[in-house]
Coordinates of C-alpha atoms and ligand atoms in Angstrom, one line a residue:
M259 CA -39.7 -240.6 -15.0
P260 CA -37.1 -242.0 -17.5
A261 CA -35.3 -245.3 -17.0
I262 CA -32.2 -245.0 -14.7
R263 CA -28.7 -246.2 -15.7
N264 CA -26.0 -246.4 -13.0
S265 CA -23.0 -246.0 -15.2
I266 CA -21.3 -243.4 -17.4
R267 CA -20.4 -244.9 -20.8
F268 CA -17.9 -243.4 -23.3
L269 CA -15.3 -244.3 -25.8
L270 CA -11.7 -243.8 -24.6
N271 CA -9.5 -244.0 -27.7
D272 CA -10.6 -247.3 -29.1
R273 CA -12.0 -248.8 -25.9
E274 CA -15.5 -248.7 -24.6
V275 CA -15.5 -247.6 -20.9
E276 CA -18.2 -248.0 -18.3
V277 CA -17.6 -246.1 -15.1
T278 CA -19.8 -247.1 -12.2
D279 CA -17.9 -245.7 -9.2
I280 CA -16.2 -242.3 -9.4
S281 CA -16.1 -239.1 -7.4
A282 CA -18.5 -236.4 -8.8
T283 CA -15.7 -234.0 -9.2
A284 CA -13.1 -236.4 -10.6
T285 CA -11.4 -234.6 -13.5
L286 CA -10.8 -236.2 -16.8
L287 CA -7.1 -235.5 -16.4
D288 CA -6.9 -237.3 -13.1
Y289 CA -8.9 -240.2 -14.5
L290 CA -6.6 -240.5 -17.5
R291 CA -3.4 -240.2 -15.6
L292 CA -4.2 -242.0 -12.3
D293 CA -6.9 -244.5 -13.2
R294 CA -6.0 -245.4 -16.8
R295 CA -2.3 -244.8 -16.6
L296 CA -2.5 -242.6 -19.8
R297 CA 0.2 -240.1 -18.8
G298 CA 0.7 -238.3 -22.1
S299 CA -1.7 -235.5 -21.1
K300 CA 0.1 -233.3 -18.6
E301 CA -1.0 -231.1 -15.7
G302 CA 0.5 -227.7 -16.0
C303 CA -1.8 -225.2 -14.3
A304 CA -5.0 -227.2 -13.5
E305 CA -7.1 -224.2 -14.3
G306 CA -7.7 -224.5 -18.0
D307 CA -5.1 -221.9 -19.0
C308 CA -2.0 -223.6 -20.3
G309 CA -3.4 -226.4 -22.5
A310 CA -0.8 -229.0 -21.4
C311 CA -3.8 -231.4 -20.7
T312 CA -5.5 -230.9 -24.0
V313 CA -7.4 -233.9 -25.4
L314 CA -10.1 -234.1 -28.0
V315 CA -13.7 -234.9 -27.1
G316 CA -16.0 -236.1 -29.9
R317 CA -19.7 -235.7 -29.5
L318 CA -22.6 -236.5 -31.7
R319 CA -24.4 -233.4 -33.1
G320 CA -27.4 -234.9 -34.7
D321 CA -25.9 -237.6 -37.0
E322 CA -22.6 -235.7 -37.2
L323 CA -19.6 -236.4 -35.0
V324 CA -17.6 -233.3 -34.0
Y325 CA -14.2 -233.4 -32.3
E326 CA -13.2 -230.5 -30.2
S327 CA -10.1 -229.7 -28.1
V328 CA -10.8 -229.4 -24.4
T329 CA -8.8 -229.0 -21.3
A330 CA -9.0 -232.3 -19.4
C331 CA -7.9 -230.6 -16.1
I332 CA -11.2 -228.8 -15.6
R333 CA -13.5 -231.3 -17.4
F334 CA -15.3 -233.8 -15.1
V335 CA -15.7 -237.4 -16.0
G336 CA -19.4 -237.1 -15.5
S337 CA -19.6 -234.8 -18.5
L338 CA -18.4 -237.5 -20.9
D339 CA -21.4 -239.8 -21.1
G340 CA -21.9 -240.7 -24.8
C341 CA -18.6 -239.0 -25.9
H342 CA -15.4 -240.1 -27.6
V343 CA -12.3 -239.1 -25.6
V344 CA -9.1 -239.1 -27.7
T345 CA -5.8 -238.7 -26.0
V346 CA -2.3 -238.2 -27.4
E347 CA -1.7 -242.0 -26.9
H348 CA -4.1 -242.6 -29.8
L349 CA -2.1 -240.9 -32.4
A350 CA 1.0 -243.0 -33.1
D351 CA 0.5 -246.4 -34.7
A352 CA 0.9 -249.6 -32.7
D353 CA 4.3 -250.1 -34.3
G354 CA 5.4 -246.6 -33.0
A355 CA 5.1 -244.8 -36.4
L356 CA 4.3 -241.2 -35.5
H357 CA 1.1 -239.5 -36.6
P358 CA 1.6 -236.7 -39.2
V359 CA 1.0 -234.1 -36.5
Q360 CA 3.8 -235.6 -34.4
Q361 CA 6.1 -236.0 -37.4
A362 CA 5.6 -232.3 -38.3
M363 CA 6.4 -231.2 -34.8
V364 CA 9.6 -233.2 -34.8
A365 CA 10.7 -232.1 -38.2
E366 CA 10.0 -228.4 -37.5
H367 CA 11.6 -228.5 -34.0
G368 CA 8.3 -227.6 -32.4
S369 CA 9.2 -229.2 -29.1
Q370 CA 11.8 -228.4 -26.5
C371 CA 10.9 -229.2 -22.9
G372 CA 8.2 -231.5 -24.2
F373 CA 5.8 -230.8 -21.3
C374 CA 3.5 -228.6 -23.3
T375 CA 3.9 -230.7 -26.5
P376 CA 1.2 -233.3 -26.1
G377 CA -1.4 -230.5 -25.6
I378 CA -0.1 -228.6 -28.6
V379 CA -0.2 -231.7 -30.7
M380 CA -3.8 -232.3 -29.7
S381 CA -4.8 -228.8 -30.5
L382 CA -3.1 -228.9 -33.9
Y383 CA -4.7 -232.3 -34.5
G384 CA -8.2 -230.9 -33.8
L385 CA -7.5 -228.1 -36.2
W386 CA -6.1 -230.4 -38.9
M387 CA -9.2 -232.5 -38.8
R388 CA -11.3 -229.5 -39.6
Q389 CA -8.8 -227.8 -41.9
P390 CA -6.0 -229.8 -43.4
D391 CA -4.4 -226.7 -45.0
P392 CA -4.7 -224.1 -42.2
S393 CA -3.7 -220.5 -42.4
T394 CA -1.3 -218.9 -39.9
V395 CA -4.3 -217.2 -38.3
E396 CA -6.2 -220.4 -37.9
I397 CA -3.2 -222.1 -36.3
E398 CA -2.6 -219.2 -33.9
T399 CA -6.3 -219.3 -33.0
A400 CA -6.2 -223.0 -32.4
L401 CA -3.1 -222.5 -30.1
Q402 CA -4.5 -219.5 -28.2
G403 CA -5.0 -221.9 -25.2
N404 CA -1.6 -223.6 -25.4
L405 CA 1.3 -221.9 -23.6
C406 CA 4.8 -222.8 -24.7
R407 CA 7.5 -220.9 -22.8
C408 CA 10.6 -222.1 -24.5
T409 CA 10.6 -222.7 -28.2
G410 CA 8.6 -219.7 -29.2
Y411 CA 5.7 -220.3 -31.4
A412 CA 7.3 -220.0 -34.9
P413 CA 8.4 -223.6 -35.2
I414 CA 5.1 -224.8 -33.8
V415 CA 3.2 -222.7 -36.4
R416 CA 5.5 -224.1 -39.1
A417 CA 4.6 -227.6 -37.9
G418 CA 0.9 -226.7 -38.0
K419 CA 1.3 -225.8 -41.7
A420 CA 3.4 -228.8 -42.6
I421 CA 1.1 -231.6 -41.2
S422 CA -0.4 -232.6 -44.5
T423 CA 3.0 -233.2 -46.0
Y424 CA 3.4 -236.1 -43.6
G425 CA 0.1 -237.8 -44.3
A426 CA -3.3 -237.5 -45.8
L427 CA -6.3 -236.7 -43.7
G428 CA -8.3 -239.5 -45.3
Q429 CA -5.9 -242.0 -43.7
D430 CA -6.3 -240.6 -40.3
R431 CA -7.9 -243.1 -37.9
L432 CA -10.6 -240.8 -36.6
V433 CA -11.5 -239.8 -40.2
A434 CA -11.3 -243.3 -41.8
E435 CA -13.3 -244.9 -39.0
R436 CA -15.8 -242.1 -38.5
Q437 CA -18.9 -244.1 -39.4
R438 CA -17.9 -246.9 -37.1
I439 CA -17.3 -244.5 -34.2
I440 CA -20.6 -242.8 -34.8
E441 CA -22.4 -246.2 -34.6
R442 CA -20.6 -247.0 -31.4
L443 CA -21.6 -243.7 -29.9
K444 CA -25.2 -244.1 -31.0
S445 CA -25.3 -247.4 -29.3
F446 CA -24.7 -245.6 -26.0
R447 CA -27.9 -243.6 -26.4
D448 CA -30.6 -245.3 -24.4
G449 CA -32.7 -242.3 -23.3
A450 CA -31.9 -243.1 -19.6
R451 CA -31.1 -240.7 -16.8
V452 CA -27.7 -241.5 -15.3
E453 CA -27.5 -241.6 -11.5
L454 CA -24.3 -242.5 -9.7
G455 CA -23.0 -242.2 -6.2
E456 CA -24.4 -240.6 -3.1
G457 CA -24.3 -237.3 -1.1
Q458 CA -21.5 -235.1 -2.3
D459 CA -20.5 -237.7 -4.8
R460 CA -23.8 -238.0 -6.5
I461 CA -23.7 -237.5 -10.3
V462 CA -26.9 -237.0 -12.2
I463 CA -27.1 -236.7 -16.0
P464 CA -30.7 -235.9 -16.9
A465 CA -32.3 -237.8 -19.8
S466 CA -33.8 -234.7 -21.3
L467 CA -34.4 -231.0 -20.6
D468 CA -37.8 -231.8 -19.0
D469 CA -36.1 -234.4 -16.9
F470 CA -33.5 -231.8 -15.8
A471 CA -36.2 -229.3 -14.9
D472 CA -38.1 -231.9 -12.8
F473 CA -34.9 -233.0 -11.1
Y474 CA -33.7 -229.5 -10.3
V475 CA -37.0 -228.4 -8.7
G476 CA -36.7 -231.3 -6.3
E477 CA -32.9 -230.9 -5.7
P478 CA -32.1 -227.2 -6.0
A479 CA -28.9 -227.6 -4.0
A480 CA -27.3 -229.6 -6.7
T481 CA -24.6 -227.8 -8.7
I482 CA -25.4 -227.4 -12.4
V483 CA -22.4 -228.1 -14.6
A484 CA -22.5 -227.0 -18.2
G485 CA -19.0 -226.5 -19.7
S486 CA -17.3 -226.5 -16.2
T487 CA -14.9 -223.7 -17.2
D488 CA -15.9 -221.9 -14.1
V489 CA -17.1 -224.8 -11.9
G490 CA -13.9 -226.8 -12.7
L491 CA -11.8 -224.2 -10.9
W492 CA -13.9 -224.3 -7.8
V493 CA -12.7 -227.8 -7.4
T494 CA -9.1 -227.7 -8.7
K495 CA -8.2 -224.3 -7.3
F496 CA -10.5 -223.7 -4.4
M497 CA -10.9 -227.3 -3.3
R498 CA -14.6 -226.8 -2.7
D499 CA -17.0 -229.6 -2.2
I500 CA -19.7 -228.8 -4.7
G501 CA -21.6 -232.1 -5.1
P502 CA -24.1 -233.4 -6.0
L503 CA -23.5 -232.4 -9.6
V504 CA -26.1 -232.3 -12.4
F505 CA -24.5 -232.3 -15.8
I506 CA -26.4 -230.5 -18.5
G507 CA -23.7 -230.2 -21.2
G508 CA -25.2 -233.2 -23.2
L509 CA -28.7 -231.8 -23.4
E510 CA -29.3 -231.2 -27.1
E511 CA -32.4 -229.0 -26.3
L512 CA -30.2 -226.5 -24.5
R513 CA -27.7 -226.4 -27.4
R514 CA -30.2 -225.2 -30.0
I515 CA -29.9 -221.9 -31.9
E516 CA -33.0 -220.4 -33.3
E517 CA -33.1 -217.4 -35.6
N518 CA -35.6 -215.2 -37.3
E519 CA -35.6 -211.7 -38.7
D520 CA -36.3 -210.1 -35.3
A521 CA -34.0 -212.1 -33.0
I522 CA -31.6 -214.9 -32.3
T523 CA -32.2 -217.3 -29.4
L524 CA -29.4 -219.3 -27.9
G525 CA -30.1 -222.3 -25.7
A526 CA -28.3 -221.7 -22.4
G527 CA -26.0 -224.7 -23.2
V528 CA -24.7 -223.3 -26.6
S529 CA -21.0 -223.1 -26.4
Y530 CA -19.0 -220.1 -27.6
T531 CA -17.7 -222.1 -30.5
D532 CA -21.2 -223.2 -31.6
A533 CA -22.7 -219.7 -31.1
A534 CA -20.0 -218.0 -33.1
P535 CA -21.1 -218.5 -36.7
A536 CA -24.7 -217.4 -36.3
L537 CA -24.0 -214.7 -33.7
V538 CA -21.1 -213.1 -35.5
R539 CA -22.9 -213.1 -38.8
R540 CA -25.7 -211.1 -37.2
F541 CA -23.4 -209.0 -35.0
P542 CA -20.0 -208.7 -36.7
Q543 CA -19.1 -206.2 -33.9
L544 CA -18.8 -209.3 -31.6
A545 CA -16.2 -211.0 -33.6
D546 CA -13.1 -209.7 -31.9
L547 CA -14.5 -210.1 -28.4
W548 CA -15.7 -213.7 -29.1
N549 CA -12.3 -214.7 -30.4
R550 CA -10.7 -213.4 -27.2
I551 CA -12.9 -215.3 -24.7
G552 CA -10.5 -217.8 -23.2
G553 CA -8.6 -220.0 -25.7
E554 CA -10.1 -222.4 -28.2
Q555 CA -10.5 -225.2 -25.6
V556 CA -12.5 -222.8 -23.3
R557 CA -14.7 -221.7 -26.1
N558 CA -15.3 -225.3 -27.0
M559 CA -16.5 -226.1 -23.5
G560 CA -17.8 -222.8 -22.0
T561 CA -21.4 -221.8 -22.6
V562 CA -23.1 -218.4 -22.8
G563 CA -25.6 -219.6 -20.3
G564 CA -22.9 -220.5 -17.8
N565 CA -21.3 -217.0 -18.3
I566 CA -24.5 -215.4 -17.4
A567 CA -25.6 -217.7 -14.6
N568 CA -22.2 -217.4 -13.0
G569 CA -22.9 -213.7 -12.5
S570 CA -19.3 -212.6 -12.5
P571 CA -18.8 -208.8 -12.8
I572 CA -16.1 -209.5 -15.4
G573 CA -17.9 -212.0 -17.6
D574 CA -17.6 -210.9 -21.2
T575 CA -21.0 -211.6 -22.6
P576 CA -23.3 -209.6 -20.3
P577 CA -22.1 -206.1 -21.4
P578 CA -22.7 -206.5 -25.1
L579 CA -25.9 -208.6 -24.5
I580 CA -27.2 -205.9 -22.1
A581 CA -26.4 -203.2 -24.6
L582 CA -28.2 -205.2 -27.3
G583 CA -31.3 -205.5 -25.0
A584 CA -31.1 -209.3 -24.5
K585 CA -33.7 -211.2 -22.5
I586 CA -33.3 -214.5 -20.7
V587 CA -35.8 -217.2 -20.0
L588 CA -35.6 -218.7 -16.5
R589 CA -37.3 -222.0 -16.0
H590 CA -38.6 -223.6 -12.8
G591 CA -40.2 -227.0 -13.4
A592 CA -42.7 -226.3 -16.2
E593 CA -42.9 -222.6 -15.4
R594 CA -41.0 -220.0 -17.4
R595 CA -40.4 -216.3 -17.0
K596 CA -38.7 -213.8 -19.1
L597 CA -36.4 -211.2 -17.7
S598 CA -34.2 -208.4 -19.2
L599 CA -30.6 -209.6 -18.8
E600 CA -29.7 -206.4 -16.9
D601 CA -32.3 -207.2 -14.2
F602 CA -30.9 -210.6 -13.6
F603 CA -27.8 -209.2 -11.8
L604 CA -28.9 -208.0 -8.4
A605 CA -25.6 -207.7 -6.4
Y606 CA -22.2 -209.3 -6.3
G607 CA -22.7 -213.0 -6.4
K608 CA -26.5 -212.6 -6.3
Q609 CA -28.8 -213.1 -9.3
D610 CA -32.6 -213.1 -9.6
R611 CA -32.8 -216.8 -9.7
R612 CA -34.9 -218.8 -7.1
P613 CA -34.0 -222.3 -5.9
G614 CA -34.7 -224.8 -8.6
E615 CA -34.7 -222.3 -11.4
F616 CA -32.2 -222.3 -14.2
V617 CA -31.4 -220.3 -17.3
E618 CA -33.0 -221.9 -20.3
S619 CA -32.3 -219.5 -23.2
I620 CA -31.0 -216.1 -24.2
T621 CA -32.8 -214.0 -26.8
I622 CA -30.9 -211.2 -28.5
P623 CA -33.0 -208.8 -30.6
A624 CA -31.8 -207.7 -34.0
L625 CA -30.0 -204.4 -34.1
P626 CA -32.3 -201.9 -35.8
E627 CA -30.8 -200.6 -39.1
G628 CA -28.7 -197.5 -38.6
E629 CA -27.9 -198.0 -34.9
Q630 CA -24.3 -198.1 -34.0
F631 CA -22.9 -200.8 -31.7
A632 CA -19.5 -201.8 -30.5
V633 CA -17.8 -203.7 -27.7
Y634 CA -14.3 -203.4 -26.4
K635 CA -12.4 -205.8 -24.2
I636 CA -9.4 -204.4 -22.2
T637 CA -7.0 -206.9 -20.9
K638 CA -3.3 -207.1 -19.9
R639 CA -2.5 -209.6 -22.6
R640 CA -4.4 -209.9 -25.8
D641 CA -5.3 -213.6 -25.8
E642 CA -6.8 -215.8 -23.1
D643 CA -7.1 -213.2 -20.5
I644 CA -10.0 -212.0 -18.3
S645 CA -11.2 -208.5 -18.9
A646 CA -10.1 -205.7 -16.6
V647 CA -12.9 -203.7 -18.3
C648 CA -15.4 -204.7 -21.0
G649 CA -17.5 -201.9 -22.4
A650 CA -20.4 -202.1 -24.9
F651 CA -21.9 -199.1 -26.6
R652 CA -25.0 -198.7 -28.7
V653 CA -26.5 -195.4 -29.9
A654 CA -29.2 -194.4 -32.4
V655 CA -28.4 -191.1 -34.0
G656 CA -31.2 -189.4 -35.9
D657 CA -30.9 -187.7 -39.3
D658 CA -30.6 -184.4 -37.4
G659 CA -27.4 -185.7 -35.9
F660 CA -28.9 -185.9 -32.3
V661 CA -28.7 -189.0 -30.1
Q662 CA -32.1 -190.6 -29.9
T663 CA -31.3 -193.6 -27.6
A664 CA -28.1 -194.8 -25.9
R665 CA -27.4 -198.1 -24.1
I666 CA -24.0 -198.5 -22.6
A667 CA -23.0 -201.4 -20.3
F668 CA -19.8 -202.3 -18.6
G669 CA -18.2 -205.3 -16.9
G670 CA -15.3 -204.8 -14.5
M671 CA -16.6 -201.4 -13.3
A672 CA -19.0 -202.5 -10.5
A673 CA -20.0 -205.5 -8.5
T674 CA -22.2 -206.7 -11.3
P675 CA -22.4 -206.1 -15.1
K676 CA -24.1 -202.7 -15.2
R677 CA -25.5 -200.0 -17.4
A678 CA -24.0 -196.5 -17.4
K679 CA -27.4 -194.8 -17.1
T680 CA -26.2 -191.4 -16.1
V681 CA -23.8 -191.4 -19.1
E682 CA -26.6 -192.5 -21.3
A683 CA -28.9 -189.7 -20.0
A684 CA -26.1 -187.2 -20.6
L685 CA -25.9 -188.2 -24.3
V686 CA -29.6 -188.6 -25.2
G687 CA -30.9 -185.5 -26.9
K688 CA -27.5 -184.0 -27.5
P689 CA -25.7 -183.8 -30.9
W690 CA -23.4 -186.8 -31.5
T691 CA -20.3 -184.7 -31.4
A692 CA -16.9 -184.7 -29.6
A693 CA -18.2 -181.8 -27.5
S694 CA -21.1 -183.9 -26.2
I695 CA -18.9 -186.8 -25.5
E696 CA -16.5 -184.6 -23.5
A697 CA -19.5 -183.2 -21.6
A698 CA -20.8 -186.7 -20.8
L699 CA -17.5 -188.0 -19.4
P700 CA -17.8 -186.9 -15.8
A701 CA -21.0 -188.9 -15.6
F702 CA -19.0 -192.1 -15.5
A703 CA -17.9 -191.3 -12.0
E704 CA -21.6 -191.1 -11.0
D705 CA -22.4 -194.5 -12.5
F706 CA -19.3 -196.3 -11.4
Q707 CA -17.0 -196.5 -8.4
P708 CA -14.7 -199.3 -9.6
I709 CA -12.3 -201.2 -7.4
T710 CA -8.6 -201.6 -7.6
D711 CA -7.4 -205.2 -8.0
M712 CA -4.7 -207.2 -9.7
R713 CA -6.2 -206.5 -13.1
A714 CA -6.4 -202.7 -12.9
S715 CA -6.6 -199.8 -10.6
A716 CA -9.8 -197.9 -10.0
E717 CA -8.4 -194.8 -11.7
Y718 CA -7.3 -196.8 -14.8
R719 CA -10.7 -198.4 -15.0
L720 CA -12.6 -195.1 -14.9
L721 CA -10.2 -193.5 -17.4
V722 CA -10.3 -196.4 -19.8
A723 CA -14.2 -196.4 -19.7
Q724 CA -14.2 -192.7 -20.6
N725 CA -11.7 -193.3 -23.4
L726 CA -13.7 -196.1 -24.8
L727 CA -16.7 -193.8 -25.2
R728 CA -14.3 -191.4 -27.0
R729 CA -13.1 -194.2 -29.2
F730 CA -16.7 -195.4 -30.0
H731 CA -17.6 -191.9 -31.0
L732 CA -14.5 -191.6 -33.2
E733 CA -15.2 -194.9 -34.9
T734 CA -18.9 -194.3 -35.5
T735 CA -18.2 -190.9 -37.1
G736 CA -15.3 -192.3 -39.2
A737 CA -12.8 -190.1 -37.5
A738 CA -10.9 -193.1 -36.0
E739 CA -10.3 -194.5 -39.5
R740 CA -9.1 -191.1 -40.7
L741 CA -6.8 -190.8 -37.7
E742 CA -5.3 -194.3 -38.4
R743 CA -4.8 -193.4 -42.1
G744 CA -3.2 -190.1 -41.0
A745 CA -0.8 -191.9 -38.7
A746 CA 0.2 -194.4 -41.4
Ligands
FAD899 C1 -8.7 -220.4 -19.0 C2 -10.1 -219.7 -18.9 C3 -10.3 -218.5 -19.6 C4 -11.5 -217.9 -19.5 N1 -11.6 -216.7 -20.2 C5 -12.8 -216.1 -20.1 C6 -13.0 -214.9 -20.8 O1 -12.1 -214.4 -21.6 N2 -14.2 -214.2 -20.6 C7 -15.1 -214.7 -19.8 O2 -16.2 -214.0 -19.7 N3 -15.0 -215.8 -19.1 C8 -13.9 -216.5 -19.2 N4 -13.7 -217.7 -18.5 C9 -14.8 -218.1 -17.6 C10 -15.7 -219.1 -18.2 O3 -15.2 -219.8 -19.4 C11 -17.1 -218.5 -18.7 O4 -17.7 -217.9 -17.6 C12 -18.0 -219.6 -19.2 O5 -19.0 -219.0 -20.0 C13 -18.7 -220.4 -18.2 O6 -19.6 -221.3 -18.8 P1 -19.6 -222.9 -18.5 O7 -20.6 -223.5 -19.4 O8 -18.2 -223.4 -18.5 O9 -20.2 -222.8 -17.0 P2 -20.0 -223.7 -15.8 O10 -18.6 -223.6 -15.2 O11 -20.4 -225.1 -16.1 O12 -21.0 -223.0 -14.8 C14 -20.8 -221.7 -14.3 C15 -21.9 -221.3 -13.3 O13 -23.2 -221.3 -14.0 C16 -24.1 -222.2 -13.5 N5 -24.8 -222.6 -14.6 C17 -24.3 -223.1 -15.8 N6 -25.3 -223.2 -16.7 C18 -26.5 -222.9 -16.1 C19 -27.8 -222.7 -16.5 N7 -28.2 -223.0 -17.7 N8 -28.7 -222.3 -15.6 C20 -28.3 -221.9 -14.3 N9 -27.1 -222.0 -13.9 C21 -26.2 -222.5 -14.8 C22 -23.2 -223.3 -12.8 O14 -23.9 -223.9 -11.7 C23 -22.1 -222.4 -12.2 O15 -22.6 -221.7 -11.1 C24 -12.5 -218.4 -18.6 C25 -12.3 -219.6 -17.9 C26 -11.1 -220.3 -18.1 C27 -10.9 -221.5 -17.3
FES900 S1 -3.3 -228.3 -16.9 FE1 -3.2 -226.3 -17.8 S2 -4.9 -226.2 -19.0 FE2 -5.1 -228.1 -18.0
FES901 S1 8.2 -226.9 -25.4 FE1 7.3 -227.0 -23.5 S2 7.0 -225.0 -22.7 FE2 7.7 -224.9 -24.8

């Protein structure tokens, strides 16, 4: 059993903070605005969508310090142990001189109502620290999670491009003082488990992965919090009492990515942002989907393990991972078992996970050479929207032109992420031709009886699923490219 510490310690701008008494579900935004009187960060939606509350959180990754934009409205204070929280108040100098990001926003008229501006400034600041000369696409990506309803984005994008004309990155406080901040954050590391509060308000931050496994076996009713991009809304929107909370976002062992020729293994705590380089290099077909999961703040916080464990029928990672044949490792104390991802989802809201068991890792096997794979996300708006339907397709077509194997999985079509086994069976052994596709389409209605909800009607879902198979066929046979060229 590790030593116990009864406080959460982090850096808030340039101050060290030690919190000993706080509600388990206290959000960073409430803490900043109500407790610390730092009111620059705004509350727009309180559900991680609008970005008005964006702040930067710096965390040590090995010896490196990485700053990421996050939405403070759905981030709990308990998740900040050992981190550096940077709010918009930290940007201007003490004499009031604006930071280059702020100067650029003023000069380019990037602010009108001003309510969304601090969040936009923080997102642009996070990008500028990584990339002082960003492209339009990089700026748009950084702003996917920031909604501005009045100025339009053109002046904001112009401001994003102009930042470096108002100051050099080397003179930025977080850059110039990086080493000193790293030392301060390292001094917080004492290898202790953090325990605070009682009952619903209990906060536990395990000292290590083994410590978490031990704790969770003994207290399976505790709510696991990884990136809190789902859990946060249970509190801010559904007003649920979900304590005690066990925070696993800081466990380095869960943030590991391991690769070999045969597979890539993601620790369950790997965020979308951290997973992207390795995963997209291996599966370029995931690039578009990955970039459309939430906005940048959600991708910085949200984890693949959380998406799977949450078990939502419209989570975006299960369809492609099921099509790719991913397996997960579930851990209960020191015991581990491996399960095909598709078998994890039993029914709506019910997964094959016993009390005290958690998702430890996800292993995705390499795609055998020659196999075709694609995933399509269908939403009402392109960015930062939840899927109405997400379809993933994978086929192996032999030299004779006949389908040898097919794995097709959908989100948004059933109460769980689910394979289209009847469609698969209708394709295997048939020639990979438009006629075979057309013949297989009726099988969708056997696999799926989707519902009508605010995202799409049942009829639309069924039709779009069928059309996605058509599209996949056209793309894999090169016909889609030909059609596009023809249209142009
Ligand atoms: C604005 C916004 C946009 C979003 N857009 C998308 C989107 O486009 N596509 C999409 O799929 N999702 C989207 N989401 C949902 C969410 O971001 C994802 O589901 C995310 O992957 C959840 O991961 P997390 O780490 O934040 O999980 P958390 O919220 O921390 O946890 C989610 C659930 O998983 C459990 N859990 C977490 N880790 C583990 C573990 N290792 N073992 C066992 N249980 C665990 C928690 O107890 C909880 O039940 C969005 C959310 C927001 C707020
Ligand atoms: S208040 Fe809208 S994202 Fe936080
Ligand atoms: S300036 Fe605030 S919504 Fe656009």
